[in-house]
PDB file of C-alpha atoms in Angstrom:
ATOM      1  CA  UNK A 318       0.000   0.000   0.000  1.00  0.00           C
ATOM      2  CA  UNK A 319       1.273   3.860  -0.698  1.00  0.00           C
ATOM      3  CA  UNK A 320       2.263   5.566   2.019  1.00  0.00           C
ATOM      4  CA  UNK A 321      -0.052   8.290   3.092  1.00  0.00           C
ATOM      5  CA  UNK A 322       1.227  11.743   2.800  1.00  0.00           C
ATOM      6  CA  UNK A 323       1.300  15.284   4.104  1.00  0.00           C
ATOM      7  CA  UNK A 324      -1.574  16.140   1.835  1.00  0.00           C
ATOM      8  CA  UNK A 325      -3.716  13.150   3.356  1.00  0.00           C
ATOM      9  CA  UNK A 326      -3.421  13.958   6.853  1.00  0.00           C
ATOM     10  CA  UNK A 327      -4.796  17.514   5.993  1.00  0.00           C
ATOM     11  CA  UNK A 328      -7.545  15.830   4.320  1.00  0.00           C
ATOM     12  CA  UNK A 329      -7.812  13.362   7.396  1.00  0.00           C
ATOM     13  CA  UNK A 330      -7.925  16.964   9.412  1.00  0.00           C
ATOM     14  CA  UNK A 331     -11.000  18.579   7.351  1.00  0.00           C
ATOM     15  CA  UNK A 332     -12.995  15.471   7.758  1.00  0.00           C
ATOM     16  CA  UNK A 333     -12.423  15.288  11.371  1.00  0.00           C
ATOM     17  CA  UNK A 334     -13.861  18.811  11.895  1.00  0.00           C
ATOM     18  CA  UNK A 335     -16.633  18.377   9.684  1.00  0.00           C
ATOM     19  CA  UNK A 336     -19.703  19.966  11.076  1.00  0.00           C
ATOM     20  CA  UNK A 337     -22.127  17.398   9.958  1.00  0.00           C
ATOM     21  CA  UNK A 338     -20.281  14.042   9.821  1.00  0.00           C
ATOM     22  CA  UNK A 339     -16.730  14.485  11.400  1.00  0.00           C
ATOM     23  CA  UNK A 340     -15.703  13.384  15.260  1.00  0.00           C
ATOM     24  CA  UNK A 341     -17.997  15.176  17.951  1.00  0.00           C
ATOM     25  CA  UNK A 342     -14.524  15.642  19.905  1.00  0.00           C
ATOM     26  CA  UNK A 343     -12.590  17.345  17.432  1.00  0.00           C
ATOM     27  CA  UNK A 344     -15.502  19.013  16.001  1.00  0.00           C
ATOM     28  CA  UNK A 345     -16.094  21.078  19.275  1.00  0.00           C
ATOM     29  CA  UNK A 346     -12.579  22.064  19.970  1.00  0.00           C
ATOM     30  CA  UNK A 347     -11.255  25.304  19.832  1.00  0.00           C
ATOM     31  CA  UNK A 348      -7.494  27.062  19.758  1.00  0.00           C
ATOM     32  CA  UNK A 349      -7.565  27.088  23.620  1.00  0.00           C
ATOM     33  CA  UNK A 350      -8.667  23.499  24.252  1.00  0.00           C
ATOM     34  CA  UNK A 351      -6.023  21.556  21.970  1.00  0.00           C
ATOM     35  CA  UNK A 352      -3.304  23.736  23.925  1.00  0.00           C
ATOM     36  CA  UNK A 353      -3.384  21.173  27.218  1.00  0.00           C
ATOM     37  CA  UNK A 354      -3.185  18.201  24.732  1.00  0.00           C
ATOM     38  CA  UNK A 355      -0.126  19.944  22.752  1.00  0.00           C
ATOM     39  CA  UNK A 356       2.007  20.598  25.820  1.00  0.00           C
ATOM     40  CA  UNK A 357       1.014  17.078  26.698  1.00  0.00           C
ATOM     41  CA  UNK A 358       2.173  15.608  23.118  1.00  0.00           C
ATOM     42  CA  UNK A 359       5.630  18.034  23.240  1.00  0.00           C
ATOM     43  CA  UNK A 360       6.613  16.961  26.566  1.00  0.00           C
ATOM     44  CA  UNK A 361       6.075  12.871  25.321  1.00  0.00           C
ATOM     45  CA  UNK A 362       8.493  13.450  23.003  1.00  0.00           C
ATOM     46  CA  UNK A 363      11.210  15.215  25.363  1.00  0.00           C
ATOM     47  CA  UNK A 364      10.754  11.951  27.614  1.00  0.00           C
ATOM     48  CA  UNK A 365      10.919   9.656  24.724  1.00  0.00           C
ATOM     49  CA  UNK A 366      14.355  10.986  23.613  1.00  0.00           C
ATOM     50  CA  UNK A 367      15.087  11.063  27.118  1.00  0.00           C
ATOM     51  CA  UNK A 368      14.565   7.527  27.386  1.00  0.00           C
ATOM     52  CA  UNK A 369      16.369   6.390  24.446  1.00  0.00           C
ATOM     53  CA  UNK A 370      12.833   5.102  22.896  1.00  0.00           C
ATOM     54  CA  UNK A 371      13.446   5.293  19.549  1.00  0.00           C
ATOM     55  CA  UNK A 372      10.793   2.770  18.398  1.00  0.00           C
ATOM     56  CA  UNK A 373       8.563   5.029  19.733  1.00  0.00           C
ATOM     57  CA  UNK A 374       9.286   8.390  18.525  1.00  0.00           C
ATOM     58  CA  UNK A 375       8.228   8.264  15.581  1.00  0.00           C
ATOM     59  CA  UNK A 376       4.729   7.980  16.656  1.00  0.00           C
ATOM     60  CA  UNK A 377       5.347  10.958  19.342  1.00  0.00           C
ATOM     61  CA  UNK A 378       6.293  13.120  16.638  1.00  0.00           C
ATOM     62  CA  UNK A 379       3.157  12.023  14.461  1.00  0.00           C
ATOM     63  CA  UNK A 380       1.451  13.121  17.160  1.00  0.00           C
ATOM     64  CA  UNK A 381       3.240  16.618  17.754  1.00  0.00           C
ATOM     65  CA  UNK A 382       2.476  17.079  14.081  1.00  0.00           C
ATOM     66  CA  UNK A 383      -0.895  16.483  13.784  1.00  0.00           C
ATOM     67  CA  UNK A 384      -1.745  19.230  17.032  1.00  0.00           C
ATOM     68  CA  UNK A 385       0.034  21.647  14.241  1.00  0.00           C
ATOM     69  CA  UNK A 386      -2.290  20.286  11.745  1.00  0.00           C
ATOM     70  CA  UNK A 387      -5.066  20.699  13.768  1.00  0.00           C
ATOM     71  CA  UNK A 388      -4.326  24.525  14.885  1.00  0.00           C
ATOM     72  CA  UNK A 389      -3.821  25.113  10.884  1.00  0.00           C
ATOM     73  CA  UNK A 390      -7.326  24.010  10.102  1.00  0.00           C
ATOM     74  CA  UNK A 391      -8.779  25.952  12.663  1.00  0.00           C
ATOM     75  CA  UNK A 392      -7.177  28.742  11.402  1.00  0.00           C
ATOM     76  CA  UNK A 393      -8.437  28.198   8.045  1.00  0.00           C
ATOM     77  CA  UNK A 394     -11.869  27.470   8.855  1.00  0.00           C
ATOM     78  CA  UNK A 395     -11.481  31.357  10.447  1.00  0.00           C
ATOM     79  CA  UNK A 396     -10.062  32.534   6.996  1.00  0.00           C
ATOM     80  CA  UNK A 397      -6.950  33.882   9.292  1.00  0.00           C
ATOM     81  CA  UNK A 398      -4.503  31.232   8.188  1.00  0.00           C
ATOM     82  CA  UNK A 399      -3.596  27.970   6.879  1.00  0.00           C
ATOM     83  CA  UNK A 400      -0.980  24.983   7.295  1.00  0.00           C
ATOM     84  CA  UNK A 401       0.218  26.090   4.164  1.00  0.00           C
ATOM     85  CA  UNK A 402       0.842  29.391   5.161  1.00  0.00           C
ATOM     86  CA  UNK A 403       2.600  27.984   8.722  1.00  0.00           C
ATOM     87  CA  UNK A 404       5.034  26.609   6.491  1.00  0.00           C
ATOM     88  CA  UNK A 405       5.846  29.662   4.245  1.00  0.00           C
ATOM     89  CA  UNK A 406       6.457  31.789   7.361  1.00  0.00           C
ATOM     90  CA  UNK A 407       8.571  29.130   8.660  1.00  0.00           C
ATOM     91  CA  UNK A 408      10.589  28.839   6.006  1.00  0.00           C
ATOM     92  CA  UNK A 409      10.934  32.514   5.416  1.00  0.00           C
ATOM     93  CA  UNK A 410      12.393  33.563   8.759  1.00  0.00           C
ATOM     94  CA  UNK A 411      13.950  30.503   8.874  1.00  0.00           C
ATOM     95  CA  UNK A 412      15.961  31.639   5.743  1.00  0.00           C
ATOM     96  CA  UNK A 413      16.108  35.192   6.801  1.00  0.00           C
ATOM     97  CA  UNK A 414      17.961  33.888  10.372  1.00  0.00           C
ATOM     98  CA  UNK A 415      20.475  32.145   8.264  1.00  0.00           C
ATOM     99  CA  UNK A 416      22.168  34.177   5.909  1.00  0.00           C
ATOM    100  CA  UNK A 417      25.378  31.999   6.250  1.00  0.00           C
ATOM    101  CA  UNK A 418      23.294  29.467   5.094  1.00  0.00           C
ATOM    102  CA  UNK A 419      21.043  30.832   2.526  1.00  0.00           C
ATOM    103  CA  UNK A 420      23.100  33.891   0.780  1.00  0.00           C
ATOM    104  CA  UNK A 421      20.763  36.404  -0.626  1.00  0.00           C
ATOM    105  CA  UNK A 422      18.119  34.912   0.851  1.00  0.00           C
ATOM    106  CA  UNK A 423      17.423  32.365  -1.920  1.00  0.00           C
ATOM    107  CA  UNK A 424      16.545  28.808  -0.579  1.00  0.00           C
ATOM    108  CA  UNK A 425      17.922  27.199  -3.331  1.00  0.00           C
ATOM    109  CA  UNK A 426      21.448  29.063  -3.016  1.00  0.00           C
ATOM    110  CA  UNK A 427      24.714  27.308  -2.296  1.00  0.00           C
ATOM    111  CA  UNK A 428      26.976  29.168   0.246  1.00  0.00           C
ATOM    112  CA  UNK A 429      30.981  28.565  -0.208  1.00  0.00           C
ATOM    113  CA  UNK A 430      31.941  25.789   1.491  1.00  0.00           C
ATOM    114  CA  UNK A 431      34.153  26.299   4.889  1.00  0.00           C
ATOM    115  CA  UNK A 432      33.411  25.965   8.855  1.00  0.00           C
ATOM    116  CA  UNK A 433      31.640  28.719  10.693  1.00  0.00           C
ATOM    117  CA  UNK A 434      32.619  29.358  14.192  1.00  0.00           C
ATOM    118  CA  UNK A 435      29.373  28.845  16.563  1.00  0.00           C
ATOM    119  CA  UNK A 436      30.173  32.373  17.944  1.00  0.00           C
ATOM    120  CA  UNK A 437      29.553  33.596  15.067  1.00  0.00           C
ATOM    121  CA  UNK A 438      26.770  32.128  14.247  1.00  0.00           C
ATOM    122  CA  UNK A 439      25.034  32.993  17.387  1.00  0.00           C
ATOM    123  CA  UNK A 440      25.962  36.647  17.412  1.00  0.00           C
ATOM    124  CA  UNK A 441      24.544  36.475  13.913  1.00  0.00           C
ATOM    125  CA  UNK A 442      21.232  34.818  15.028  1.00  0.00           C
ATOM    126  CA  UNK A 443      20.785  37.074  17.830  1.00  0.00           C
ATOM    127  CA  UNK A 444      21.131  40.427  16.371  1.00  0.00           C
ATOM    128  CA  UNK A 445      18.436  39.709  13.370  1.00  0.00           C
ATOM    129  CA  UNK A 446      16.242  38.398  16.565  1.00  0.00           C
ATOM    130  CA  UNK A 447      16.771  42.171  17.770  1.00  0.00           C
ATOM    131  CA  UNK A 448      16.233  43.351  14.184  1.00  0.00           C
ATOM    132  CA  UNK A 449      13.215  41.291  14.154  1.00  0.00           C
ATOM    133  CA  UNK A 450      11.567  42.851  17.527  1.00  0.00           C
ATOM    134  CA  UNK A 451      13.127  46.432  16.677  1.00  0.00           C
ATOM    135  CA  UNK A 452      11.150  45.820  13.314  1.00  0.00           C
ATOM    136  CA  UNK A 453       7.673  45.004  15.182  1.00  0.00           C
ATOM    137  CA  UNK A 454       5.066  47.797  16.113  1.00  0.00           C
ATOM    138  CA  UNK A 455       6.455  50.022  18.770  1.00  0.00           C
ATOM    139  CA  UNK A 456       4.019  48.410  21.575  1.00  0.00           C
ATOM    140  CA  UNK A 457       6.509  45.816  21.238  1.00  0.00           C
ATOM    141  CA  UNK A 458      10.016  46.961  21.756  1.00  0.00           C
ATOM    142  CA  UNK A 459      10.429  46.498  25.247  1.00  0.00           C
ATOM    143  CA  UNK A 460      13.477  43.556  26.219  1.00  0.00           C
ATOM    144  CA  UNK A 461      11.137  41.133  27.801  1.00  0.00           C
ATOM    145  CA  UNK A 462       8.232  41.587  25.509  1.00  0.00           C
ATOM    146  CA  UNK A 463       7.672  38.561  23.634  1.00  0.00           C
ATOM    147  CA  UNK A 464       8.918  35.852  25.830  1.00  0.00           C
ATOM    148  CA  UNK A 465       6.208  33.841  26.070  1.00  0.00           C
ATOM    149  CA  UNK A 466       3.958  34.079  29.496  1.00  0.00           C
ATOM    150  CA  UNK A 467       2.129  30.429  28.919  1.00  0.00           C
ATOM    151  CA  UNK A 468       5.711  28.980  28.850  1.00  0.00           C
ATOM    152  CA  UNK A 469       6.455  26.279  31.827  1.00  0.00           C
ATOM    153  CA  UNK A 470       7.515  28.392  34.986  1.00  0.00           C
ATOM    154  CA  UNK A 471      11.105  27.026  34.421  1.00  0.00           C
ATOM    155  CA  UNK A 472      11.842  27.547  31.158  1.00  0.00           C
ATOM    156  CA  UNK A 473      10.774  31.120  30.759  1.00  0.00           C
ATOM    157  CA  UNK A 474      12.479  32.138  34.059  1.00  0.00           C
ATOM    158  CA  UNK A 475      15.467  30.930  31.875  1.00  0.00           C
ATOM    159  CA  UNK A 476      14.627  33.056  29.050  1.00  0.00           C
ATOM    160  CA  UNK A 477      13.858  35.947  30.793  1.00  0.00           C
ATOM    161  CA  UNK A 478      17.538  36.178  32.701  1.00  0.00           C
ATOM    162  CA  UNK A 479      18.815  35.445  29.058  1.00  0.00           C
ATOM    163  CA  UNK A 480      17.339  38.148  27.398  1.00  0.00           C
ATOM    164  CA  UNK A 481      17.993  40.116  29.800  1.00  0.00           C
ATOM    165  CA  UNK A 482      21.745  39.484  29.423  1.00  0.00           C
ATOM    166  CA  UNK A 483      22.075  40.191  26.106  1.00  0.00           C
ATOM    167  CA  UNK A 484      21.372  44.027  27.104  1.00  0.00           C
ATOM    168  CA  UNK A 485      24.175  43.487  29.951  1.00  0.00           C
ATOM    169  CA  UNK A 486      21.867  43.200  33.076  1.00  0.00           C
ATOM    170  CA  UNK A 487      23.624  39.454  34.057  1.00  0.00           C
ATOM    171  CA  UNK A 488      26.465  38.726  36.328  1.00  0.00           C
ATOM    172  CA  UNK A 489      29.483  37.723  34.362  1.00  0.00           C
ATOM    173  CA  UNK A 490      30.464  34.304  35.879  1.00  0.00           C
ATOM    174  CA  UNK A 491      28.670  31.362  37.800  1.00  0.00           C
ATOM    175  CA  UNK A 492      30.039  32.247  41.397  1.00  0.00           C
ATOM    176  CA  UNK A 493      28.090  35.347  42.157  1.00  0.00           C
ATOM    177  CA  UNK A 494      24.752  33.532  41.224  1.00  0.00           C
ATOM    178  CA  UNK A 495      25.433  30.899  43.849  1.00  0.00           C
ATOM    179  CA  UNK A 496      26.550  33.876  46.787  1.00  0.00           C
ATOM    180  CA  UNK A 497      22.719  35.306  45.314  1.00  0.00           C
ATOM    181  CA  UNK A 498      21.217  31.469  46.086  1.00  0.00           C
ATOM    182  CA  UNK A 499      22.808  31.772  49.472  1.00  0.00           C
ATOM    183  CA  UNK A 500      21.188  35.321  50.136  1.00  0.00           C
ATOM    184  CA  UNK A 501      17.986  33.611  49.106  1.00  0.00           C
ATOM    185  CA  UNK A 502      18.529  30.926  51.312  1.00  0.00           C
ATOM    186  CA  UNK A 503      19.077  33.727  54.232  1.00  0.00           C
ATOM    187  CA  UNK A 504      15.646  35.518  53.411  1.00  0.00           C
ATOM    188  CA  UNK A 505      13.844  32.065  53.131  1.00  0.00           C
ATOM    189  CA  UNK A 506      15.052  30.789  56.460  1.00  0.00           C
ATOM    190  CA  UNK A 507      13.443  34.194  58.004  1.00  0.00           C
ATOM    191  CA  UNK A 508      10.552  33.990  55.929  1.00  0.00           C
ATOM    192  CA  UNK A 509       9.488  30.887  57.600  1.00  0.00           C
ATOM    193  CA  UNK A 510      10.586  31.995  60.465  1.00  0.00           C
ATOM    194  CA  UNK A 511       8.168  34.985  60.348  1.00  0.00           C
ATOM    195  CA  UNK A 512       5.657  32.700  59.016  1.00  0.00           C
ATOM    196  CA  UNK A 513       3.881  34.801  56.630  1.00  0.00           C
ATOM    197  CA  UNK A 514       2.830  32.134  53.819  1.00  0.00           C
ATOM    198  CA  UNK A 515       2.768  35.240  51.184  1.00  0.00           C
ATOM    199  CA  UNK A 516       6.384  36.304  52.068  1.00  0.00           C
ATOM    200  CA  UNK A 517       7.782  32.513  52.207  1.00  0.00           C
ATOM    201  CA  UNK A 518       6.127  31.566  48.627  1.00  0.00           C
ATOM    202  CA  UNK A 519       7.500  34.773  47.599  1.00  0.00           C
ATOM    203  CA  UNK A 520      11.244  34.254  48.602  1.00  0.00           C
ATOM    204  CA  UNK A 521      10.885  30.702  47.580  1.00  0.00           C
ATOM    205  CA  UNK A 522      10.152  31.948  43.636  1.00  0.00           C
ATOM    206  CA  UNK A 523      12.924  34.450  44.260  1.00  0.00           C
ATOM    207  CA  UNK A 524      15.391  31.204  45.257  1.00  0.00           C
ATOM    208  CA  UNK A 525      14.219  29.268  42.590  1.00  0.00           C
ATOM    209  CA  UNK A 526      15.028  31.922  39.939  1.00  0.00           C
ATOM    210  CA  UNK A 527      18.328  32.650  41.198  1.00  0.00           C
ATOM    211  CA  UNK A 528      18.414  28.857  40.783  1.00  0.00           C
ATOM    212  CA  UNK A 529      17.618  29.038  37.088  1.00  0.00           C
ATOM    213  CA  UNK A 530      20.237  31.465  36.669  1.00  0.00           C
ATOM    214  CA  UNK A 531      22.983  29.666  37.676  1.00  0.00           C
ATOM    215  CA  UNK A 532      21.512  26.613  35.578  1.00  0.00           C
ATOM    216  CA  UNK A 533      22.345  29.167  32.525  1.00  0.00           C
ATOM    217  CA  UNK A 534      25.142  30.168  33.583  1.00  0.00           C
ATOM    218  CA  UNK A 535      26.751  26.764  34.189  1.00  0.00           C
ATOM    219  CA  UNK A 536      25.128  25.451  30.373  1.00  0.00           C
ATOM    220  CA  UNK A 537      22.122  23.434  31.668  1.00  0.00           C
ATOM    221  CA  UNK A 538      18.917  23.387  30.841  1.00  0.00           C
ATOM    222  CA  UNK A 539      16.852  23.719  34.123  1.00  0.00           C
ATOM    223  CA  UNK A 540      14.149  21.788  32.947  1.00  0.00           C
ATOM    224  CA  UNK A 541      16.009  18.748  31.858  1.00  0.00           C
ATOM    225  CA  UNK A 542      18.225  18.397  34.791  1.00  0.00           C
ATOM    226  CA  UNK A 543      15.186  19.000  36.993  1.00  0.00           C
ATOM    227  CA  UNK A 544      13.552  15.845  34.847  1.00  0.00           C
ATOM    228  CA  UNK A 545      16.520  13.715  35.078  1.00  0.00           C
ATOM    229  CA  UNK A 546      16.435  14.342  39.048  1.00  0.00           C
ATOM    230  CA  UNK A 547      12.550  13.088  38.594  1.00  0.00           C
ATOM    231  CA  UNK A 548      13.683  10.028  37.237  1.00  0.00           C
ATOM    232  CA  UNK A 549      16.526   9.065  39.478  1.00  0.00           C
ATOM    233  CA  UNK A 550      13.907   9.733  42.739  1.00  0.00           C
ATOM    234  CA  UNK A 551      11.988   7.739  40.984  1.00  0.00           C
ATOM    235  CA  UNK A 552      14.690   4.678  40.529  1.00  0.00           C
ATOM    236  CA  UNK A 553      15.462   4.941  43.793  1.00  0.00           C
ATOM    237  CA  UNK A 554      12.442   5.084  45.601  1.00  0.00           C
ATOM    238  CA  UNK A 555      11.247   2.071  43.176  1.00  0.00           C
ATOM    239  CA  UNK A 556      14.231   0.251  44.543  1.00  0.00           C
ATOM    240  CA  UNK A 557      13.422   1.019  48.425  1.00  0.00           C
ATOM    241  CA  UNK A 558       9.518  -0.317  47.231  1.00  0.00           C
ATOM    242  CA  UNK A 559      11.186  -3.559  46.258  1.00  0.00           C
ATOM    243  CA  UNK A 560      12.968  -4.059  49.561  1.00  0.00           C
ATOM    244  CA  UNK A 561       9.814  -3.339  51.151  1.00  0.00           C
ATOM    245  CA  UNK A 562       7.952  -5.803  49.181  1.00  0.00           C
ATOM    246  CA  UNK A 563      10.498  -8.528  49.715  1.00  0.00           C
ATOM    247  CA  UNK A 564      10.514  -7.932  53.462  1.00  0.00           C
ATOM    248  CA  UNK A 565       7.204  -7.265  55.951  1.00  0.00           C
ATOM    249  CA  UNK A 566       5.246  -5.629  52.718  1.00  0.00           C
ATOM    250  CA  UNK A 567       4.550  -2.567  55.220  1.00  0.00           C
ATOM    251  CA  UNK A 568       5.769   0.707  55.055  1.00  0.00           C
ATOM    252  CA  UNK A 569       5.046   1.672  58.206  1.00  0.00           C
ATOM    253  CA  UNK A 570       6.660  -1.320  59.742  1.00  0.00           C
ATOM    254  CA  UNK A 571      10.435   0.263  58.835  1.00  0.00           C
ATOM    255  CA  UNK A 572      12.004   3.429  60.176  1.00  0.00           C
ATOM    256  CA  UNK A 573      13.190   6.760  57.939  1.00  0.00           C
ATOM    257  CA  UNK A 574      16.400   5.621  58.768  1.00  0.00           C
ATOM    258  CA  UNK A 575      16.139   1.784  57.489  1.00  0.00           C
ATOM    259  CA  UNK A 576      14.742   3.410  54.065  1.00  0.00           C
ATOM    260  CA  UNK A 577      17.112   5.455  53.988  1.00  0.00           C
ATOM    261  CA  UNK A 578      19.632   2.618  54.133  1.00  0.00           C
ATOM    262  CA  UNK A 579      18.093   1.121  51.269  1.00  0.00           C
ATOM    263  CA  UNK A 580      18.122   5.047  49.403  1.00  0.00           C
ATOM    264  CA  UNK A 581      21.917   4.665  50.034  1.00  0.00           C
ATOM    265  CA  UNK A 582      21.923   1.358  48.493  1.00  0.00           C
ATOM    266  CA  UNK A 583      20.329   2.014  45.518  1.00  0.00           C
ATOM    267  CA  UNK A 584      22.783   4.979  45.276  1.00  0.00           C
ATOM    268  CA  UNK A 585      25.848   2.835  45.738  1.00  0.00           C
ATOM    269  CA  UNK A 586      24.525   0.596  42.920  1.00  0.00           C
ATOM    270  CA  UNK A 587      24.241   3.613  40.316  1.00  0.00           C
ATOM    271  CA  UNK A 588      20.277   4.015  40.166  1.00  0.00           C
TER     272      UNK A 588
END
C-alpha cells in the first residue's frame, strides 16, 4: 500500500472537523482546548528521547504534528490562516535567520563551502532576533516583551535572565549567582521563620530563579536536569519499594532511617 502523505493527513484533518459528519470531539474544539493536549504531546516526546525510545518516537512526533495540523485548520476554517501558510512563514524567517546558510536569501542558493565558528553564528542569530523585535510595532520593543507568558515556569524564568543578558543586566560568571542562592537561602530561612505564607512563597520563587540562573550560567537546561532528578527519585524510591515488598510488605513497619539505608543502596549501585 502507498504511504499516506502530508496532503492526506490535511484531508484526514477537514474530515475530522466536519460539522455534519466528522468526530464530535474534534468538532467542538477550539485554539484554547487543543493547547493542554499539545504541551502534553511536546513533553512525550522530550521523555521519549530522554529515554532512548526510539521505536517510539516516531509515533510521538506524528502526534506533535498532527496538534500543528489541527491549529492550521482551525485557522483556516477562520479565513486567518492555513498549514500552508505555517510553512511559508517558517521557512521565510527561517531563511532570513540564516544568511550563512542561505546567501541572498534564496533557498535554493549554495553558500561557499568552509566551517563557521558557533560564535559567530550565534551573534549572527541574535542580532536579526533584535532586528526582528526592533522591526515590530512600537508596543513591542520592550526587552522582555515577547517571551512567552504560557511557557512552563522554568523555562521562561530561563529566558527571561537570558534576554535580559544580552542588554548586559547578568552577572558575568557562575560564582556570584550561587553567593545570590545563598542570600535567598538567608531571606527564606526568616521567611518561615516569620511565618507569613505570602512572604515565604514569595522568597521561595525568588530562590528558585536565582536557581535558574545559575543553571544558565553553568550550560544546563533547568528543565532537563530537573527531569533527570525526577527520574533518578523515581529509581530509587522504586528500589526502596522492592525491599519493602520482599521484606514485611509494610511501610510503616520500617524506620526513615532503614529506608534510607536502602536510598543509600540504591545509590551505591548507580540508580
Amino acid at each position: 500500500m502507498k504511504p499516506y502523505t502530508l496532503e492526506d493527513l490535511l484531508y484526514l484533518m477537514g474530515r475530522l472537523r466536519d460539522p455534519d459528519t466528522g468526530c464530535p470531539w474534534d468538532v467542538k474544539q477550539d485554539f484554547a482546548s487543543i493547547v493542554p493536549h499539545t504541551l502534553e504531546e511536546a513533553y512525550e516526546v522530550a521523555d521519549t528521547i530522554e529515554r532512548k525510545d526510539w521505536p517510539h518516537l516516531q509515533d510521538e512526533l506524528g502526534d506533535l504534528l498532527f496538534q500543528v495540523v489541527f491549529y492550521a485548520q482551525l485557522g483556516k476554517e477562520q479565513s486567518s490562516f492555513d498549514f500552508e501558510a505555517v510553512v511559508d512563514g517558517l521557512v521565510t524567517k527561517l531563511i532570513r535567520r540564516h544568511p550563512h546558510v542561505f546567501p541572498d536569501g534564496d533557498l535554493r542558493a549554495e553558500r561557499p563551502a568552509g566551517e563557521l565558528s558557533d560564535a559567530d553564528i550565534k551573534a549572527n542569530w541574535e542580532a536579526i532576533k533584535r532586528q526582528e523585535r526592533a522591526d515590530k510595532p512600537v508596543e513591542k520593543v520592550r526587552v522582555l516583551d515577547d517571551v512567552p507568558r504560557a511557557l512552563p515556569a522554568l523555562t521562561r524564568a530561563e529566558k527571561l535572565t537570558r534576554r535580559a543578558s544580552q542588554v548586559g543586566f547578568d552577572w558575568g560568571a557562575a560564582l556570584p549567582v550561587l553567593d545570590k542562592i545563598e542570600e535567598e537561602i538567608t531571606e527564606l530561612r526568616e521567611a518561615i521563620a516569620e511565618g507569613n505564607l505570602d512572604e515565604v512563597r514569595d522568597e521561595f520563587g525568588d530562590l528558585l530563579f536565582a536557581q535558574v540562573n545559575l543553571a544558565r550560567h553553568l550550560g544546563i537546561n533547568p528543565d532537563t536536569a530537573l527531569r533527570g532528578c525526577n527520574q533518578k527519585f523515581e529509581r530509587r524510591f522504586n528500589y526502596i519499594e522492592d525491599q519493602v515488598d520482599a521484606g514485611k510488605g509494610d511501610w510503616h513497619a520500617y524506620t526513615l532511617d532503614e529506608l534510607d539505608e536502602w536510598w543509600d543502596e540504591a545509590k551505591a549501585k548507580g540508580l
